[in-house]
PDB file of C-alpha atoms and ligand atoms in Angstrom:
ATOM      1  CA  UNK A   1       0.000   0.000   0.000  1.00  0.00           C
ATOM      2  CA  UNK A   2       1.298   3.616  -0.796  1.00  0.00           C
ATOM      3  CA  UNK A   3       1.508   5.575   1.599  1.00  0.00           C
ATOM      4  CA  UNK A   4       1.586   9.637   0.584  1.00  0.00           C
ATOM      5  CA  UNK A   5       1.954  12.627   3.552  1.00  0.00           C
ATOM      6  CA  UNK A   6       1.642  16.459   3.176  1.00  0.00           C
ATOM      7  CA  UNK A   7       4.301  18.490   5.085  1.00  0.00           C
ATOM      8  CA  UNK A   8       2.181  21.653   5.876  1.00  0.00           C
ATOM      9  CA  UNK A   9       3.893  25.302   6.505  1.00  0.00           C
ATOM     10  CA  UNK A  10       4.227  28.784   5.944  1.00  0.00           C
ATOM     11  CA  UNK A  11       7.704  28.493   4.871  1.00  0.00           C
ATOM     12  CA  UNK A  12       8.530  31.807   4.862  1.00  0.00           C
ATOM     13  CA  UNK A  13      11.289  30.975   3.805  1.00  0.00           C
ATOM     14  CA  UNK A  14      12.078  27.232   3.612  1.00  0.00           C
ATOM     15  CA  UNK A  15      15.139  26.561   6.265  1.00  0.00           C
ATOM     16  CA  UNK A  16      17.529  23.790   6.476  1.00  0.00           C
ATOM     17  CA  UNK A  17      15.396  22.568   9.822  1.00  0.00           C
ATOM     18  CA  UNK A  18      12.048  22.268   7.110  1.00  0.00           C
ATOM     19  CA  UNK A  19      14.513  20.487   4.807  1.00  0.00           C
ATOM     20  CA  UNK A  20      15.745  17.588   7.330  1.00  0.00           C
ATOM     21  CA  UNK A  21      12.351  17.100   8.088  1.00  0.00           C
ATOM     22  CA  UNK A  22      11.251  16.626   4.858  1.00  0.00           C
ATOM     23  CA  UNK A  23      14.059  14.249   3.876  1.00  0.00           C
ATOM     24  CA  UNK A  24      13.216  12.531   6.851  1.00  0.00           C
ATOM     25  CA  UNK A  25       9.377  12.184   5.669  1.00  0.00           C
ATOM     26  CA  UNK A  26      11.186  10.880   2.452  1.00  0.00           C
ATOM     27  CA  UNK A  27      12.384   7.934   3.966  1.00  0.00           C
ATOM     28  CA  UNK A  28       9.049   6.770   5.601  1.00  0.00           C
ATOM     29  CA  UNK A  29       6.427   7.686   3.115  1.00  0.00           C
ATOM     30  CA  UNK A  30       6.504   6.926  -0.579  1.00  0.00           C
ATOM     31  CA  UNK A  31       5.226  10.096  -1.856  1.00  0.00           C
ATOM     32  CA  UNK A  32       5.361  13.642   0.009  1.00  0.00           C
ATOM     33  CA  UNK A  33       3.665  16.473  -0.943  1.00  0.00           C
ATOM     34  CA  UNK A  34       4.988  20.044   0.814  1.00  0.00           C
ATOM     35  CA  UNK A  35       2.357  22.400   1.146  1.00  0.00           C
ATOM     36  CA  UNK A  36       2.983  25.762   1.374  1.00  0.00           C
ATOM     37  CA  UNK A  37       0.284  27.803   3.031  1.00  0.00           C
ATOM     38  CA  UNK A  38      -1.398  31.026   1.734  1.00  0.00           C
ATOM     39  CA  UNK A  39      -1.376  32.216   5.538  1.00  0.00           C
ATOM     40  CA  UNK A  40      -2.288  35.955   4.607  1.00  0.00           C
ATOM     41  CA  UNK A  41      -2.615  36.717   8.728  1.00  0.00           C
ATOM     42  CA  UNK A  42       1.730  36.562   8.541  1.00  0.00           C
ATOM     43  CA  UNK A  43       1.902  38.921   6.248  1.00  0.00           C
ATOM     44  CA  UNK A  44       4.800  36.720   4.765  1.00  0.00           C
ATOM     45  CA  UNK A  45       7.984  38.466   3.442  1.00  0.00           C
ATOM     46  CA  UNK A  46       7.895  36.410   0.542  1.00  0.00           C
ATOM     47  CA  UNK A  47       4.885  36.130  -1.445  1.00  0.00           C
ATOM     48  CA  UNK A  48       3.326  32.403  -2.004  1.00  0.00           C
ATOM     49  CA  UNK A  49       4.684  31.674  -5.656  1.00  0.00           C
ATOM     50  CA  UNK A  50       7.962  32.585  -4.402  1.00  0.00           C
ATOM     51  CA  UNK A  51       8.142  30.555  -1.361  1.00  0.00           C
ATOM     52  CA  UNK A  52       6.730  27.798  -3.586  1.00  0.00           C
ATOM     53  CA  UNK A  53       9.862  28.551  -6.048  1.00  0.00           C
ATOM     54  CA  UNK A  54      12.712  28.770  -2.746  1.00  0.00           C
ATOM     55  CA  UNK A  55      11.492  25.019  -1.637  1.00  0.00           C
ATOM     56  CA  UNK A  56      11.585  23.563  -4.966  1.00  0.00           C
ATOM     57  CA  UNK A  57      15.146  25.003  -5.430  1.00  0.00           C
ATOM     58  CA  UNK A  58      16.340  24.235  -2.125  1.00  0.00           C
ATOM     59  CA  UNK A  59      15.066  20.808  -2.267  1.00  0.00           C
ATOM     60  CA  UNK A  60      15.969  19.658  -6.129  1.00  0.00           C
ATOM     61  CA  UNK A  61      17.852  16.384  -5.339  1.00  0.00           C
ATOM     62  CA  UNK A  62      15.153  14.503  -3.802  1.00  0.00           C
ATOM     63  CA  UNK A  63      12.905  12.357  -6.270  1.00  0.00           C
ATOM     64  CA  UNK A  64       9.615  11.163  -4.221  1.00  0.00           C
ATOM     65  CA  UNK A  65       8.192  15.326  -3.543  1.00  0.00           C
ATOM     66  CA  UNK A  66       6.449  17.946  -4.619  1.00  0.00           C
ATOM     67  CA  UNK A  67       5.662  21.275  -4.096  1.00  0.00           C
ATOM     68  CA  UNK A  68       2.603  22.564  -3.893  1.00  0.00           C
ATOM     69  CA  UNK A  69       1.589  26.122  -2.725  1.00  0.00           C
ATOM     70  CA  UNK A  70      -2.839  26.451  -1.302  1.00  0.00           C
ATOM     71  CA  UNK A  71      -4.884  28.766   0.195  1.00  0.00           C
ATOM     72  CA  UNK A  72      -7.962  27.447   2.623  1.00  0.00           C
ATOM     73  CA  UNK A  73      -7.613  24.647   4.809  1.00  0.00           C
ATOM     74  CA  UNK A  74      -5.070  22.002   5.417  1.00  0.00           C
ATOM     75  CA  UNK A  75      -7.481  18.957   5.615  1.00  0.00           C
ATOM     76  CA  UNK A  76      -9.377  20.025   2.431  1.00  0.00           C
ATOM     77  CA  UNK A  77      -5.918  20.145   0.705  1.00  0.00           C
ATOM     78  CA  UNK A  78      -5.400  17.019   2.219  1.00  0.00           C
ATOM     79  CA  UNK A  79      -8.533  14.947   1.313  1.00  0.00           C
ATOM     80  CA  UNK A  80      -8.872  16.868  -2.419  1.00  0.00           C
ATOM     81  CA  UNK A  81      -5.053  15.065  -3.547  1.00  0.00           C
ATOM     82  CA  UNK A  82      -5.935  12.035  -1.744  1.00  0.00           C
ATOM     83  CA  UNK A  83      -3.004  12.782   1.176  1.00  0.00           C
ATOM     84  CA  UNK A  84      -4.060  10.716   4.094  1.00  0.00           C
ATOM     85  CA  UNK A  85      -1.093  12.211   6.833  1.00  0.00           C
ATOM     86  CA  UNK A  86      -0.096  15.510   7.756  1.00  0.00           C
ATOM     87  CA  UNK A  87       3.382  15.662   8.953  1.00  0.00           C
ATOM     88  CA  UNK A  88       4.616  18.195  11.625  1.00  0.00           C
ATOM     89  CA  UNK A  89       7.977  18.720  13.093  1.00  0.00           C
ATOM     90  CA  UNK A  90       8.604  18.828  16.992  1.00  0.00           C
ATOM     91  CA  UNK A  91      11.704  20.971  17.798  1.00  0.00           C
ATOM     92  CA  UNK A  92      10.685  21.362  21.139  1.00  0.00           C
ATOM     93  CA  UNK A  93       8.293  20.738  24.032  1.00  0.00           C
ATOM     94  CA  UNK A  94       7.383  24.004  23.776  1.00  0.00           C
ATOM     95  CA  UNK A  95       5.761  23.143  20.075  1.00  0.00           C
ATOM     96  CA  UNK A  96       4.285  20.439  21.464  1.00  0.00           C
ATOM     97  CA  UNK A  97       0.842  22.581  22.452  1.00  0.00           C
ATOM     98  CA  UNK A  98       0.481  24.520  19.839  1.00  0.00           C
ATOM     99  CA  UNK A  99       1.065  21.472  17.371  1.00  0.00           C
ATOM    100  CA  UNK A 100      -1.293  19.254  19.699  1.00  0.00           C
ATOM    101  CA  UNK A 101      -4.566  21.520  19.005  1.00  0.00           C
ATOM    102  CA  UNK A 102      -3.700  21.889  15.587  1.00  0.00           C
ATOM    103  CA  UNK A 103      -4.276  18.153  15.334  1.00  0.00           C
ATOM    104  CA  UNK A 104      -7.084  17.602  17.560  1.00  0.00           C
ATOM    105  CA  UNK A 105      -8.858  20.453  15.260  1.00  0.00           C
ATOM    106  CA  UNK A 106      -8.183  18.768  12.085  1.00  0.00           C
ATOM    107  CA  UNK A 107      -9.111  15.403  13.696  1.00  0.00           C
ATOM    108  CA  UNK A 108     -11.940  17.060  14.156  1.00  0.00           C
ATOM    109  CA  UNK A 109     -12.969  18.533  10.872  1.00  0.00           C
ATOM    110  CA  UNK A 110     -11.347  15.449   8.813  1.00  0.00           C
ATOM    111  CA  UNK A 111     -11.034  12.299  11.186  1.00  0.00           C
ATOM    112  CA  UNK A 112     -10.011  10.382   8.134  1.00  0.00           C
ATOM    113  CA  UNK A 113      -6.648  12.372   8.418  1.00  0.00           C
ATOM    114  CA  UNK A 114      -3.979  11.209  10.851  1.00  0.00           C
ATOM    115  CA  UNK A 115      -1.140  13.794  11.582  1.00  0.00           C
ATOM    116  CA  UNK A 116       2.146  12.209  12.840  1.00  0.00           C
ATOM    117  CA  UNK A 117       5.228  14.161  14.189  1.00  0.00           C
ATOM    118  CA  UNK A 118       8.689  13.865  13.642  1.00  0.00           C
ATOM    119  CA  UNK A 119      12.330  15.765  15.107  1.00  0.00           C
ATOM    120  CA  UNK A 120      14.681  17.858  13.483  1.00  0.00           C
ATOM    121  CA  UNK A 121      18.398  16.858  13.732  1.00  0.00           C
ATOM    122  CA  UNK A 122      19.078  18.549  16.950  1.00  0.00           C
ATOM    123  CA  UNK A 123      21.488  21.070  15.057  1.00  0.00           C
ATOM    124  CA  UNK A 124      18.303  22.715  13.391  1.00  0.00           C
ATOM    125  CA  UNK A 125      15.844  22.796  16.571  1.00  0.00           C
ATOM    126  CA  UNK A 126      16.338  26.577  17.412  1.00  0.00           C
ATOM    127  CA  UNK A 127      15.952  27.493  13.994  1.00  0.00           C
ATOM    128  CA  UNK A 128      12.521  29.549  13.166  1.00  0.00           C
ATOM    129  CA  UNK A 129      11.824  31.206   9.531  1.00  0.00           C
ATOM    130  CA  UNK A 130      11.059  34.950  11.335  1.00  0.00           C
ATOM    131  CA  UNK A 131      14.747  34.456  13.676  1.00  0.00           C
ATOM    132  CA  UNK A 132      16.620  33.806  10.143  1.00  0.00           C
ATOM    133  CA  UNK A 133      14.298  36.443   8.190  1.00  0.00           C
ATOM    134  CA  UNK A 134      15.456  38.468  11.727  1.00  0.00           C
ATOM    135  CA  UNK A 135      19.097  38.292  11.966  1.00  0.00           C
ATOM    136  CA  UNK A 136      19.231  38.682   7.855  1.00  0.00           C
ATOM    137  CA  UNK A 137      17.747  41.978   8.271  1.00  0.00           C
ATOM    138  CA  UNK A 138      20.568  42.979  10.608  1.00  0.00           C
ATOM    139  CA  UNK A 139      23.122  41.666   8.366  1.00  0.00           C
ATOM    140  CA  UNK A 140      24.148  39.024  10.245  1.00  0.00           C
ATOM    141  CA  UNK A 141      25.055  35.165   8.652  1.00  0.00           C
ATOM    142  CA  UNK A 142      22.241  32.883   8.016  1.00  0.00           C
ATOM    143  CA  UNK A 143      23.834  30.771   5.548  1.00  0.00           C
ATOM    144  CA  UNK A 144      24.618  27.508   7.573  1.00  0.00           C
ATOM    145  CA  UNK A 145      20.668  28.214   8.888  1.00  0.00           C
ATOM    146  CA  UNK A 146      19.550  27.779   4.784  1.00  0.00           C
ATOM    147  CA  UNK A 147      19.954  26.460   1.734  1.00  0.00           C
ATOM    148  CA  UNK A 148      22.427  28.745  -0.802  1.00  0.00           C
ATOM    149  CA  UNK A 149      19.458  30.187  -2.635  1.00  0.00           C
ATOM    150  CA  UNK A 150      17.800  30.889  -0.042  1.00  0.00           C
ATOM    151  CA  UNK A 151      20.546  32.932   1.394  1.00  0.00           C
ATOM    152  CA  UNK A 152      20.828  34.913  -1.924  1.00  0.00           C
ATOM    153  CA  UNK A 153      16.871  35.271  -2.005  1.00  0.00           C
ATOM    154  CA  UNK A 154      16.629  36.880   1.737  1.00  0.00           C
ATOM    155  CA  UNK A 155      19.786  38.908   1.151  1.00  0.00           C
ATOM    156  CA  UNK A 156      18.231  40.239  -1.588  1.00  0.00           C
ATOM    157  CA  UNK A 157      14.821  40.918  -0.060  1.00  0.00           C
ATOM    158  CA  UNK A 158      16.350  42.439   2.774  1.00  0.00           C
ATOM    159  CA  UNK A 159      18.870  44.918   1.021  1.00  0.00           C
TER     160      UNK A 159
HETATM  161  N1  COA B   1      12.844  23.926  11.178  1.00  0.00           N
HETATM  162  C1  COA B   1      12.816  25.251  11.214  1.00  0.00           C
HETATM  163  N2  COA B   1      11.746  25.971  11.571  1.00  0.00           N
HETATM  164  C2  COA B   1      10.638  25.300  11.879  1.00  0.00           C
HETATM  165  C3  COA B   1      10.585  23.909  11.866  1.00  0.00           C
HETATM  166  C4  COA B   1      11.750  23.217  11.496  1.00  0.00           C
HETATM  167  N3  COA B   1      11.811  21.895  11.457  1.00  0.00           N
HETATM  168  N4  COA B   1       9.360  23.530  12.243  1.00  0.00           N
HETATM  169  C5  COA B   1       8.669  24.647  12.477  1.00  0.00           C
HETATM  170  N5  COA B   1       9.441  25.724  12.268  1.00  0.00           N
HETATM  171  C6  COA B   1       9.101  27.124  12.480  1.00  0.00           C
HETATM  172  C7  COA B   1       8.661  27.857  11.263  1.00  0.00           C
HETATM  173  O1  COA B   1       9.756  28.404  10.600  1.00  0.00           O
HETATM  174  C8  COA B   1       7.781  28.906  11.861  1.00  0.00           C
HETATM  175  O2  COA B   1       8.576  29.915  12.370  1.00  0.00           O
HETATM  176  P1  COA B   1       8.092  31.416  12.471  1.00  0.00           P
HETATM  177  O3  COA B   1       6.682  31.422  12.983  1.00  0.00           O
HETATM  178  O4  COA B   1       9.078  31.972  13.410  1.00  0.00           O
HETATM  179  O5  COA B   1       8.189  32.004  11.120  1.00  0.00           O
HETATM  180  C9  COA B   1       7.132  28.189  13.021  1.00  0.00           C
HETATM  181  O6  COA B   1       8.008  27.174  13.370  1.00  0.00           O
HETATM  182  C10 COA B   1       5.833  27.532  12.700  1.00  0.00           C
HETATM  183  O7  COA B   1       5.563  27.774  11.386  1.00  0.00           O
HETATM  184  P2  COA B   1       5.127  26.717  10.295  1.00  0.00           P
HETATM  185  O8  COA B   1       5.692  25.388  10.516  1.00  0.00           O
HETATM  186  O9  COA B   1       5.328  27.374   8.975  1.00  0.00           O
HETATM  187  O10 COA B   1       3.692  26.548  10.549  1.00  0.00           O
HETATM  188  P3  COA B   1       2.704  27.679  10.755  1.00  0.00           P
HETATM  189  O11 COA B   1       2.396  27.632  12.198  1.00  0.00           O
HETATM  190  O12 COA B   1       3.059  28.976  10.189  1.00  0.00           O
HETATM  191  O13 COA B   1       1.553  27.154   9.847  1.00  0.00           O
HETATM  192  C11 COA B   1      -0.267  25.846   9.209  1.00  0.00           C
HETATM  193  C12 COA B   1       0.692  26.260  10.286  1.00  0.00           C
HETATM  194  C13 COA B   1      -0.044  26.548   7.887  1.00  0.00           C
HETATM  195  C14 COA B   1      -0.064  24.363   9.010  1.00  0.00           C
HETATM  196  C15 COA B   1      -1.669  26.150   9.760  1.00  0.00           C
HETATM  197  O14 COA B   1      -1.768  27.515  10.047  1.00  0.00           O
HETATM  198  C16 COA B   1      -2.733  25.761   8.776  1.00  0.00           C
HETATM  199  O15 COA B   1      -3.045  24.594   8.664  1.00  0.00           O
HETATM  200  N6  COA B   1      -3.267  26.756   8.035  1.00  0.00           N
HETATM  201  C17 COA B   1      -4.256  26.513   6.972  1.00  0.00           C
HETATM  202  C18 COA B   1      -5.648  26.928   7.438  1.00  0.00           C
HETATM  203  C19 COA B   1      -6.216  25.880   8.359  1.00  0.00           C
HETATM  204  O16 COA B   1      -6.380  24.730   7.996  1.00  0.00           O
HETATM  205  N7  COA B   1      -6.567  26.330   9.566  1.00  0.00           N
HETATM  206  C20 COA B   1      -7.112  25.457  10.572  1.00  0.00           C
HETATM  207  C21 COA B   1      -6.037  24.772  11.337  1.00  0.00           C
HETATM  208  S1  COA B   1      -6.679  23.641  12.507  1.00  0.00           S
END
């Protein structure tokens, strides 16, 4: 039986943390869809095509994904391309509460849907997209926090 997962996100921008998780994912499902969310209330620095764009650049070497941008909600995405898991990431306990409700709700409005969690490497759990968009605004290094273009994308956006 296949077995195919979304990976659900604003990924404003895409980080190297995202990208272990999604390799990870890789390994245990046989077809993984990463779905980048509209998410209008973030007021994203990058707009939705483009984070769509960073993650399939960042993320070119791996054969069993695909990237996928949406607007509306995450089960509906789910059950209209026939994705029966929704993946999270747990870099720490404290994501454990917020990530908990988020699954209990979309048990709720799609019980059909199982989310499962995995961990980061522990060299990418204090990584967040809005610390890297953050420090690259100040000038400081984020290239061993992201993938090369990336880097050249947010250096860009924030010159
Ligand atoms: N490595 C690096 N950073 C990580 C990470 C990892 N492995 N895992 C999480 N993060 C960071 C993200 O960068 C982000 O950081 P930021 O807020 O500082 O920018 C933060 O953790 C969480 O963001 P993200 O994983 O992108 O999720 P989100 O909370 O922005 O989005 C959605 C959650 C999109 C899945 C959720 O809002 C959703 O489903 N929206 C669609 C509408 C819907 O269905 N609503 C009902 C939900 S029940």
């Amino acid at each position: 039986m296949s077995v195919s997962a979304m990976y659900p996100g604003t990924f404003d921008p895409i980080t190297l943390g995202h990208e272990d998780l999604v390799r990870r994912a890789c390994r245990i499902f046989d077809h993984v869809v990463v779905a980048i969310a509209a998410n209008p209330s973030k007021e994203p620095m990058f707009s939705l095509e483009e984070r769509v764009e960073l993650a399939r650049a960042s993320m070119t070497d791996i054969n069993n994904i695909e990237v996928s941008g949406y607007e509306g909600l995450t089960v509906d995405f789910a059950r209209d391309n026939g994705l029966g898991v929704i993946m999270r990431g747990l870099r720490a306990v404290s994501d454990f509460e917020y990530e908990f409700q988020l699954a209990n709700m979309n048990r709720h409005l799609a019980d059909d849907v199982e989310t499962a969690f995995l961990t980061p490497n522990e060299n990418y759990n204090f990584i967040s997209s809005s610390l890297v968009r953050e420090i690259c605004s100040m000038g400081g290094d984020i290239s061993e926090f992201v993938s090369p273009v990336v880097n050249d994308a947010l250096i860009e956006r924030c010159r």
